[in-house]
Amino acid sequence: MARLALALDGSVEDRILADIIEHGHTIVARLASWRVLLENLDVLGPDVAVVGAARTTLSAELLAGCDERGIRLIALAASDAERAHASQLGLLEVVDHEAPWIEIEPLVSGGVPVPSRVGDPLARQELAASVIAVWGPSGAPGRSTLAVNLAAEIAAAGHTVALVDGDPYGGAIAPTLGLLDEAPGFASACRLAGGDALDRVELERIAQRYSAPRAAFNVFTGLVGPSRWPELSGDRVTAAIGAMRAWVEYVVIDTGFSLERDEELTSDQFAPRRNAATFAALAAADRVVAVGLADPVGLSRLLRGHVDLVDLVDPERVDLVVNRVRTSALGIDAHAQVRQTLRRFGGHGDATLLPHDSRATDAAILTARTLRDAAPRSPLRTAIRDYALEAFLPAPKPARRRVLAIPALRRAATG
């Protein structure tokens, strides 16, 4: 149940107060103005703020303050003027002030999808991709770093995101974000999915939450040791990803590096397969991000691995990303060197290049946060944000301009 802060007209508050309590919610404050509510948001820590849509209880400052803290804001409008005020501010969760609480409750509990305030309200219906698998060859090319920060940037754009550590060789997401990893969340999800018991309630129970202003997302932690890889069978992984796809808007998966068909090395055709989780994630993905290091060894591994990757995935679904581009490893004009190498030896005309930014990545590791939180102005964070916006997020449609038809004025007859 939710913690509610109220800033409503007295008569409206009295009418819905009993219903709020009956639905199990906790009222943390009953305030008179948006200024007082804004000043006390950090102290009160509400999940939802329900306010009147008048200028005394709703403002752009309050909307921004709630967005920064991840607090849902719902306005009750008593007139067309108040609805216009809320619309001007960009608030979409607006309800008539005479509506019974049963109509407001789904907004509070999150039972119905509400368009994001960010971008076009119809954008959720036109998502470019819902499952994104981040793959890369051996040699630590930055799979986990890229997966974590893609999830953060997509969440910052107003979408619900699940970040999955699906590496069968050992998880890295939990320590990267400072989360507990005693019980591997993704393995738990796979076990429940294998028994057809993975529903919304279980997903919410298993997932851990990375909390940040306007960029929070769900995390399913990886295996605590490589010996537990048999828990991630192909069928279970496929079923778990399917359940998550129906639960959130985007699923970002950090996969394993190996594309070896290890069943060819054993006579037991029914034994568990070490790389089955990686194959299942790649098969379920709408887009695959193939990331490699920007040095001679890293580029060689990326190009050779890409040949195996496109045997499993349609090349149209694969994006090439080259990480840690730097002159110290490639010489003058490192970007041109990378592009020339990809074009000459792999026939790849397009790739996303990410700069080497050790200061930003060290700050993120030290504080167990995303680049967006640890180094928001860093070149690496900016490059990942731009790539996420271009590759995975729908472009907002231009707003329609209303054209007012003004009748021609007749000149008065003279004579």
PDB file of N, CA and C in Angstrom, residues 41 87 127 219 225 253 356 390 398:
ATOM      1  N   LEU A  41       8.846  17.268   1.214  1.00  0.00           N
ATOM      2  CA  LEU A  41       8.857  16.000   0.484  1.00  0.00           C
ATOM      3  C   LEU A  41       9.923  15.043   1.011  1.00  0.00           C
ATOM      4  N   SER A  87      -2.632  20.758 -17.500  1.00  0.00           N
ATOM      5  CA  SER A  87      -2.163  20.398 -18.841  1.00  0.00           C
ATOM      6  C   SER A  87      -0.988  21.259 -19.266  1.00  0.00           C
ATOM      7  N   LEU A 127       7.073   1.644 -28.907  1.00  0.00           N
ATOM      8  CA  LEU A 127       8.420   1.419 -28.426  1.00  0.00           C
ATOM      9  C   LEU A 127       9.256   0.733 -29.499  1.00  0.00           C
ATOM     10  N   VAL A 219      16.120  -4.704 -10.784  1.00  0.00           N
ATOM     11  CA  VAL A 219      17.326  -5.473 -11.070  1.00  0.00           C
ATOM     12  C   VAL A 219      17.116  -6.923 -10.648  1.00  0.00           C
ATOM     13  N   GLY A 225      27.998 -17.641  -8.049  1.00  0.00           N
ATOM     14  CA  GLY A 225      29.175 -18.450  -8.380  1.00  0.00           C
ATOM     15  C   GLY A 225      28.961 -19.162  -9.692  1.00  0.00           C
ATOM     16  N   ILE A 253      19.350  -7.097 -20.829  1.00  0.00           N
ATOM     17  CA  ILE A 253      19.985  -8.327 -20.355  1.00  0.00           C
ATOM     18  C   ILE A 253      21.488  -8.266 -20.585  1.00  0.00           C
ATOM     19  N   HIS A 356      36.956   6.594 -23.967  1.00  0.00           N
ATOM     20  CA  HIS A 356      37.602   6.098 -22.751  1.00  0.00           C
ATOM     21  C   HIS A 356      37.450   7.175 -21.671  1.00  0.00           C
ATOM     22  N   GLU A 390      18.738   7.505 -29.372  1.00  0.00           N
ATOM     23  CA  GLU A 390      18.637   7.307 -30.819  1.00  0.00           C
ATOM     24  C   GLU A 390      18.216   5.892 -31.182  1.00  0.00           C
ATOM     25  N   PRO A 398       5.914  15.749 -33.265  1.00  0.00           N
ATOM     26  CA  PRO A 398       5.691  17.179 -33.102  1.00  0.00           C
ATOM     27  C   PRO A 398       4.251  17.461 -32.720  1.00  0.00           C
TER      28      PRO A 398
END
